[in-house]
CSV table of C-alpha atoms in Angstrom, one decimal:
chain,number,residue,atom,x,y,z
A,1,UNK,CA,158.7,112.7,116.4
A,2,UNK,CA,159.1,109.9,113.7
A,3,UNK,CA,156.8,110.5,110.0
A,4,UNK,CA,153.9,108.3,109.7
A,5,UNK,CA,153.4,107.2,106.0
A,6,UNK,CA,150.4,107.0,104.8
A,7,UNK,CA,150.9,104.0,102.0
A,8,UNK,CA,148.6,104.0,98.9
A,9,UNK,CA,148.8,101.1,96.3
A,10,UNK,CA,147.8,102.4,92.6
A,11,UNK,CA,147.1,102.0,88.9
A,12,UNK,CA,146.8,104.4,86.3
A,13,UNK,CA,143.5,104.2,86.5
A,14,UNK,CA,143.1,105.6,89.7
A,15,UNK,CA,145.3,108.6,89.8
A,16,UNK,CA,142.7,110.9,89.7
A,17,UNK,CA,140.9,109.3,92.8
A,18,UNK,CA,143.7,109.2,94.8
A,19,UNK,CA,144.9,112.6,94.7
A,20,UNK,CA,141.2,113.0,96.2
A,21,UNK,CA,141.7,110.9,98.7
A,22,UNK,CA,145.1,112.8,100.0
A,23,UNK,CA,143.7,116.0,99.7
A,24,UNK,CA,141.0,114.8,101.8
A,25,UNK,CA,143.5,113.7,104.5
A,26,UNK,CA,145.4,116.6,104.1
A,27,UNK,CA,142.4,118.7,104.9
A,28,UNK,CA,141.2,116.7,107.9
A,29,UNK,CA,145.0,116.4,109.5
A,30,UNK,CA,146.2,117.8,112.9
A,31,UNK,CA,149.4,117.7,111.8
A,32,UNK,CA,151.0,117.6,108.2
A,33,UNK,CA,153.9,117.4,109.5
A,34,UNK,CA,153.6,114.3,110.3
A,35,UNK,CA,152.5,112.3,107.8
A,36,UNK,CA,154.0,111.6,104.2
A,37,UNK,CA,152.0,110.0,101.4
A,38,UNK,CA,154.1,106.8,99.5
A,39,UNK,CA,152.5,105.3,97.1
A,40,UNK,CA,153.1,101.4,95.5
A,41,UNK,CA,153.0,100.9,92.4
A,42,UNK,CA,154.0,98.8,89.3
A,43,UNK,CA,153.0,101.0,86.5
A,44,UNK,CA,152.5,104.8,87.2
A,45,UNK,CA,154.0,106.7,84.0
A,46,UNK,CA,156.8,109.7,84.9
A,47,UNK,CA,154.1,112.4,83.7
A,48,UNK,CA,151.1,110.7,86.6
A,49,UNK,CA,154.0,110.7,88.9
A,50,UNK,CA,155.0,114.3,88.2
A,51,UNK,CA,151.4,115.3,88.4
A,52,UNK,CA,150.5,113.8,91.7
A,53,UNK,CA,153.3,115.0,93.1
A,54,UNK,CA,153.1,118.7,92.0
A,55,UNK,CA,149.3,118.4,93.2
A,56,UNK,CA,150.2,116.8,96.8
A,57,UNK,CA,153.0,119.2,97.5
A,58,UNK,CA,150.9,122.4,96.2
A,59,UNK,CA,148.1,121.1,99.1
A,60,UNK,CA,150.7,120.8,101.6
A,61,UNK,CA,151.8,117.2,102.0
A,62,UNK,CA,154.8,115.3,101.0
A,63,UNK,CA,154.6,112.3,98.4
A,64,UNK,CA,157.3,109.2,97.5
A,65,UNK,CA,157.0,106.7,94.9
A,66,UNK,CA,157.9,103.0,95.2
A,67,UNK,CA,157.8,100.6,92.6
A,68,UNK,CA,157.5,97.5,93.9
A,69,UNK,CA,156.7,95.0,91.3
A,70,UNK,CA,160.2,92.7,91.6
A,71,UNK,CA,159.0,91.6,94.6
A,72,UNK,CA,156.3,89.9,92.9
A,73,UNK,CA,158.1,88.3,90.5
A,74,UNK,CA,157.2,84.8,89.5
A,75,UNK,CA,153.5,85.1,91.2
A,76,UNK,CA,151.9,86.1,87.8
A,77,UNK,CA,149.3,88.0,89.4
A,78,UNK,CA,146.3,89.6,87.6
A,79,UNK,CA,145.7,92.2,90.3
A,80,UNK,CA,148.6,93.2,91.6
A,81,UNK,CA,148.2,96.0,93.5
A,82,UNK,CA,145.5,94.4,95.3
A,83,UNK,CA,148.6,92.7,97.2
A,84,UNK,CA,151.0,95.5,97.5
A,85,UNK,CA,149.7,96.3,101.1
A,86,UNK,CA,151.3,92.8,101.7
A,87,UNK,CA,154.7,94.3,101.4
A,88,UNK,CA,154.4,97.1,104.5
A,89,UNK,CA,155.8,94.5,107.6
A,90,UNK,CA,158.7,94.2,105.3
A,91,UNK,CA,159.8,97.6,103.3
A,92,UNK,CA,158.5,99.8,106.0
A,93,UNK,CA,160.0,98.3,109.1
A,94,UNK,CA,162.1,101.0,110.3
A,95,UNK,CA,158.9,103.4,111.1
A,96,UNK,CA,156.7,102.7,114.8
A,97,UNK,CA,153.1,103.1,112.9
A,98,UNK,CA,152.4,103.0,108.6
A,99,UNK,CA,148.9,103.9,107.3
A,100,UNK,CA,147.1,102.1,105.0
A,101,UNK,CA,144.5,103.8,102.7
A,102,UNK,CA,142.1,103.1,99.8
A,103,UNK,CA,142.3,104.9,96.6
A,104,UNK,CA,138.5,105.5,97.0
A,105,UNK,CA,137.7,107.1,100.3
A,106,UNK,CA,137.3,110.9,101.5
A,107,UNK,CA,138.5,111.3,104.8
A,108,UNK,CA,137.0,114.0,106.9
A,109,UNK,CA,138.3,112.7,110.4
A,110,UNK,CA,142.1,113.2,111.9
A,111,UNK,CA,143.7,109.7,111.4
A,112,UNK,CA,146.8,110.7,113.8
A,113,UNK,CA,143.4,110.1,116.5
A,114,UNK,CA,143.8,106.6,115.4
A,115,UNK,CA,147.6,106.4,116.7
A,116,UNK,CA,146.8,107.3,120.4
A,117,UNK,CA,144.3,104.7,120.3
A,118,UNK,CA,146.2,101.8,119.4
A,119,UNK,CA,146.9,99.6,122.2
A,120,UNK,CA,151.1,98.6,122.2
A,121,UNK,CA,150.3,94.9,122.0
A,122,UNK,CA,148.1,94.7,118.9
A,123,UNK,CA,149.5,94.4,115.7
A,124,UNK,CA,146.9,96.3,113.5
A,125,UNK,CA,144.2,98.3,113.2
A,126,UNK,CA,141.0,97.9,111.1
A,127,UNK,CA,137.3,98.3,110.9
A,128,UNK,CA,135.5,94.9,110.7
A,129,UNK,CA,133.6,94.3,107.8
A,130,UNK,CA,130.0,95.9,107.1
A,131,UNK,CA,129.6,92.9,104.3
A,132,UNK,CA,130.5,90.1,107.2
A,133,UNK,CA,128.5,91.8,109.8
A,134,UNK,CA,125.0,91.7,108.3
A,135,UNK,CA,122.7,89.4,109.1
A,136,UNK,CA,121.0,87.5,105.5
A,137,UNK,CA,117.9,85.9,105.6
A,138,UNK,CA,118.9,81.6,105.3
A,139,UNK,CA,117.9,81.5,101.4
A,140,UNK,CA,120.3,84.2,100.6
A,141,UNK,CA,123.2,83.0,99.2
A,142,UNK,CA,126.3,84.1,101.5
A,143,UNK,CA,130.1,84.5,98.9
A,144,UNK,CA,131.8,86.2,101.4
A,145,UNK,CA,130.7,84.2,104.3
A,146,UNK,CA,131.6,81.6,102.8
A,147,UNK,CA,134.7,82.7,101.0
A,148,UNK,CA,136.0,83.7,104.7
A,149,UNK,CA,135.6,80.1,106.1
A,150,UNK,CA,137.3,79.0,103.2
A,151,UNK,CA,140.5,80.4,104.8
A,152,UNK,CA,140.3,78.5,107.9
A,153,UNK,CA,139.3,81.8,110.1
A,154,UNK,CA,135.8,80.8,112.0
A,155,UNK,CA,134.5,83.9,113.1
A,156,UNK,CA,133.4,85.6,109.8
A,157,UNK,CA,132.5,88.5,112.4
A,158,UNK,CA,136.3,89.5,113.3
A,159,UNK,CA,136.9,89.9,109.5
A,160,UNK,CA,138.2,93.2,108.9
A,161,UNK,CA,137.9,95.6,105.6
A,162,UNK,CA,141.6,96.5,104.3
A,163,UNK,CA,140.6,99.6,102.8
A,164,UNK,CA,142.2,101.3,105.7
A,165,UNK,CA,144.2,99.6,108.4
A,166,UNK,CA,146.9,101.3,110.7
A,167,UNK,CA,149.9,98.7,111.1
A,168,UNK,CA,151.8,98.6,114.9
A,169,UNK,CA,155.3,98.0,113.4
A,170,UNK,CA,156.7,98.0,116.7
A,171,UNK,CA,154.8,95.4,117.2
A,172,UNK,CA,154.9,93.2,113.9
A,173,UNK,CA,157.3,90.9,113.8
A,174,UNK,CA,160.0,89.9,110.9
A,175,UNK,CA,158.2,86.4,110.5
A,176,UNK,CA,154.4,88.2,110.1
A,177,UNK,CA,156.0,89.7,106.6
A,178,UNK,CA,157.3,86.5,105.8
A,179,UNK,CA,153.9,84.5,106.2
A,180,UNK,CA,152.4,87.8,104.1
A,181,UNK,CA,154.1,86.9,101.1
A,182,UNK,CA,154.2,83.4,101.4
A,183,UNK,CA,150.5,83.1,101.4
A,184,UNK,CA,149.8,84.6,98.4
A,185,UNK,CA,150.5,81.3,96.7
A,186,UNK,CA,147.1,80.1,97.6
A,187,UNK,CA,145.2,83.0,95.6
A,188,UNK,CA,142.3,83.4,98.0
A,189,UNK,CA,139.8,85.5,96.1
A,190,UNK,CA,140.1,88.1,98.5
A,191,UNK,CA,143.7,89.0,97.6
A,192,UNK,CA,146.0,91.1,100.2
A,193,UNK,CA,142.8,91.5,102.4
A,194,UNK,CA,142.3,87.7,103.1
A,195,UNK,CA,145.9,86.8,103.0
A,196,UNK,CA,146.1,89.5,106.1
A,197,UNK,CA,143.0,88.5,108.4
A,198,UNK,CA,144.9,85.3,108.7
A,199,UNK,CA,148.2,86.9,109.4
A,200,UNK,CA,147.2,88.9,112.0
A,201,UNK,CA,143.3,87.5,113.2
A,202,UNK,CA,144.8,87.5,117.0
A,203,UNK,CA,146.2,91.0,116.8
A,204,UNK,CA,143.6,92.9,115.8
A,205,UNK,CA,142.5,96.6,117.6
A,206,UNK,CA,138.9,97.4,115.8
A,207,UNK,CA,138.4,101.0,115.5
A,208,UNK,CA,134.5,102.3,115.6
A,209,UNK,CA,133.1,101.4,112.0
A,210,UNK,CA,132.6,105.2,111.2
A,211,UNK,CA,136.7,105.3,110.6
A,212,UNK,CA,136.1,102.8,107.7
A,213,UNK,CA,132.2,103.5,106.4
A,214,UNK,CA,130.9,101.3,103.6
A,215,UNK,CA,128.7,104.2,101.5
A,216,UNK,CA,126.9,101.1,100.3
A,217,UNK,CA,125.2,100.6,103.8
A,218,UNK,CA,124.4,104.6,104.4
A,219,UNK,CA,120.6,104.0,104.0
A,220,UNK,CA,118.8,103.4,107.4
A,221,UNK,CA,117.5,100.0,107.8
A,222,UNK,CA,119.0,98.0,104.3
A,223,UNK,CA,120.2,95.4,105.9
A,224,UNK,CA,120.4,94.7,109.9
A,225,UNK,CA,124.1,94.4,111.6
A,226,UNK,CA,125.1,91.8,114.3
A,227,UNK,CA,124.2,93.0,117.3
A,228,UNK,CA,128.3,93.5,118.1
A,229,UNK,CA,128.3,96.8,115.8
A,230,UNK,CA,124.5,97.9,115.4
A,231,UNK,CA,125.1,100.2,117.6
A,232,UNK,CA,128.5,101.5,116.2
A,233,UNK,CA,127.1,101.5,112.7
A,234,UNK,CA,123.5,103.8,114.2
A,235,UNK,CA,125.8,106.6,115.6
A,236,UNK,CA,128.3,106.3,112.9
A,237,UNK,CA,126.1,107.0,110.3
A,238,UNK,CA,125.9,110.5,111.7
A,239,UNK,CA,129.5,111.0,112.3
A,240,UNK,CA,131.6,108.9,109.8
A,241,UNK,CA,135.0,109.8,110.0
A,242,UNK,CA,136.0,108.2,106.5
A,243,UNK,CA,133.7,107.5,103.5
A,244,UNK,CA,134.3,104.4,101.4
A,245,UNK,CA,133.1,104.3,98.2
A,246,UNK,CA,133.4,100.7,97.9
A,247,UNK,CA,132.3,98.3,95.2
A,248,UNK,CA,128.4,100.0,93.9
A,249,UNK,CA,128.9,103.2,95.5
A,250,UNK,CA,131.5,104.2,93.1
A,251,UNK,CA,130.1,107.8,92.1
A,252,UNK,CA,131.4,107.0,88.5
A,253,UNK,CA,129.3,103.6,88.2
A,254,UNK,CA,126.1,104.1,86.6
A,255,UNK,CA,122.6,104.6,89.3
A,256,UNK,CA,121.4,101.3,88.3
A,257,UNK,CA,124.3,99.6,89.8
A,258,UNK,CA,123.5,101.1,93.3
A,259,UNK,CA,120.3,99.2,93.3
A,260,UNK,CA,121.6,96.1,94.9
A,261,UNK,CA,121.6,98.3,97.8
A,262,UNK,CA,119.5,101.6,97.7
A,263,UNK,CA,116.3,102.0,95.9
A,264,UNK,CA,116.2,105.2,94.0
A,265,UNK,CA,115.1,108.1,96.1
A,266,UNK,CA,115.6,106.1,99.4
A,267,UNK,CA,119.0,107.9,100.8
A,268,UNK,CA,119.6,112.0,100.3
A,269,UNK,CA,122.2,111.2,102.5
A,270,UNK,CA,123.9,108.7,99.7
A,271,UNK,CA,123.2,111.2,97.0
A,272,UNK,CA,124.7,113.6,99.1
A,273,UNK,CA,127.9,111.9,100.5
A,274,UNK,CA,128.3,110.6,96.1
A,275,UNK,CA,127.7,114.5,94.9
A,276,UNK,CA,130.3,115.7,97.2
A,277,UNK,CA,132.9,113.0,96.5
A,278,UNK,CA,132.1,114.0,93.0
A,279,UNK,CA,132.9,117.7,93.4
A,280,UNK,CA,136.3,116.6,95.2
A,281,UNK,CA,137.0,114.6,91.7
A,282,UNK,CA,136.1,117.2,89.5
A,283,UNK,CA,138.5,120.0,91.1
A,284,UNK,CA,141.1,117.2,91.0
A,285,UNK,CA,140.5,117.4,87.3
A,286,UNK,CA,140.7,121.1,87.6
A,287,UNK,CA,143.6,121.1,88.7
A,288,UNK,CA,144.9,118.5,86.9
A,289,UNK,CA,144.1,120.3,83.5
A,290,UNK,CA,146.2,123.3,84.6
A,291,UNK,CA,149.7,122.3,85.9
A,292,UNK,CA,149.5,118.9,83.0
A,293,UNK,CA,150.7,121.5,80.6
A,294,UNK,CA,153.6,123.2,82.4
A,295,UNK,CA,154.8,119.6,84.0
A,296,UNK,CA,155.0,117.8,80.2
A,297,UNK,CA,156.0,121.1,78.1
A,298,UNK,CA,158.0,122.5,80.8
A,299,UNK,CA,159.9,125.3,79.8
A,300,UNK,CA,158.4,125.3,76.0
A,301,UNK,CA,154.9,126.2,77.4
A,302,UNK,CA,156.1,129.1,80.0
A,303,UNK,CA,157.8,131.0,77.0
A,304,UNK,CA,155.1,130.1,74.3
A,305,UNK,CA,152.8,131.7,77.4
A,306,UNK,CA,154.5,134.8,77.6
A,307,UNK,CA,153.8,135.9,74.0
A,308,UNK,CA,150.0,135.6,73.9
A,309,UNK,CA,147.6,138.7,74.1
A,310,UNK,CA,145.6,138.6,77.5
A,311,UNK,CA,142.7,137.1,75.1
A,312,UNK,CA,144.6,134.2,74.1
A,313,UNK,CA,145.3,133.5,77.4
A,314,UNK,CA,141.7,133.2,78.1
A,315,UNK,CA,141.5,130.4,76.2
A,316,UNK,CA,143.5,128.3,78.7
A,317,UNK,CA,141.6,128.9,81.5
């Protein structure tokens, strides 16, 4: 049975987060087996790469590195990763199904479910968009909305949320990859995630909205849905699959900036879901702050190790 990748596009700033996120997966898998973690990149130093890897591989999963930034030379982008999930009709072509992930979610559902529900004739899978889906009030102003008609597609309502898509490549055909990267000549403001609701708006399979859950609309009643997913997003609440973190619900973002859309006090549930994700960060650190040592002094450290007294050794717990 082929490997699905599970494809992760990264900084250095969000190392930490990620190793979260694949832990998460790892945890919530039927299979390990068969699944393997590459992450995209432009910029990961040999130490983060060493580190990730000793962390994925000592929780049981697999991990590859790609460094993909020649193939967007001459685009001077600003954010690059935002477009590396552009690059997956074209470098991953030989695999049947490629996984695309967030550095910022916890997953607590098994993805491979995802795989047996993907009709053969769509081309990807994705959860529309909690932002496009609510219904504002006429004097509220409307960026997305509008940004989303501003790329020719009509129905802001079949917009989908990149932050985890599963891509058919049996399906996908040489000339979608093409279109990918031509596209991002017109820098649409929502990067890779634009660039691909246009590539693929009349091959889409949506997956219930609890396998992509914006954490910014956990509170009951914040903001009501179209009537196409109010019913998804009532009985997802209770049973979401994967957590986003998106944009204010970033545990490491100050309380004020939540208030856009929870009101202090409002949502255990949020505080709950945040502190969690929290704790899964923190034990990355743990961890982190244990094999960093051995990985970057290597055999210097080990023999140095040796010699202390059991109190000295204290100290390095």
């Amino acid at each position: 049975m082929q490997t699905i990748p599970i494809v992760m596009s990264l900084n250095q700033a969000y190392v930490v987060p990620a190793i979260a996120t694949i832990r998460s997966v790892l945890n919530s898998i039927s299979d390990r087996n068969r699944i393997e973690f590459v992450i995209f990149h432009k910029e990961l130093s040999p130490a983060a790469i060493r580190i990730m890897t000793t962390l994925v591989n000592d929780s049981g999963g697999r991990i590859t590195f790609i460094n993909v930034q020649e193939h967007f030379a001459g685009h001077n982008l600003k954010q690059e990763e935002m477009y590396h999930a552009l690059l997956i009709p074209g470098l991953m072509a030989g695999h049947d199904f490629v996984f695309f992930l967030d550095a910022d979610m916890i997953v607590t559902g098994d993805l491979l479910s995802l795989v047996h529900a993907m009709p053969a004739d769509k081309k990807i899978g994705a959860v529309r968009c909690f932002f496009r889906n609510t219904i504002l009030p006429p004097n509220v102003p409307r960026p997305l909305h509008d940004q989303t008609l501003r790329t020719g597609l009509k129905d802001t309502s079949r917009y989908f949320n990149a932050g985890l898509m599963l891509f058919n490549m049996k399906a996908i055909r040489p000339e979608d990859g093409r279109r990918c990267l031509q596209l991002i000549s017109r820098r649409w403001k929502g990067h890779a995630e634009s660039i691909l609701n246009v590539v693929f708006h009349d091959s889409v399979q949506f997956f219930s909205v609890r396998w992509n859950y914006a954490m910014t609309h956990i509170a009951k009643d914040v903001v009501p849905f179209q009537p196409e997913i109010r019913k998804d997003v009532e009985e997802s609440r209770l049973d979401i699959q994967v957590q986003h973190f998106l944009f204010l619900s970033k545990p490491w973002l100050p309380k004020a900036e939540h208030a856009l859309f929870l009101k202090e006090g409002d949502c255990p549930e949020f505080r709950y879901h945040v502190q969690n994700y929290k704790n899964a960060l923190a034990a990355v650190m743990k961890d982190i702050s244990h094999v960093a040592p051995r990985l970057l002094c290597g055999a210097s450290w080990e023999m140095t190790e040796r010699h202390l007294d059991p109190e000295e050794k204290t100290l390095l717990a």
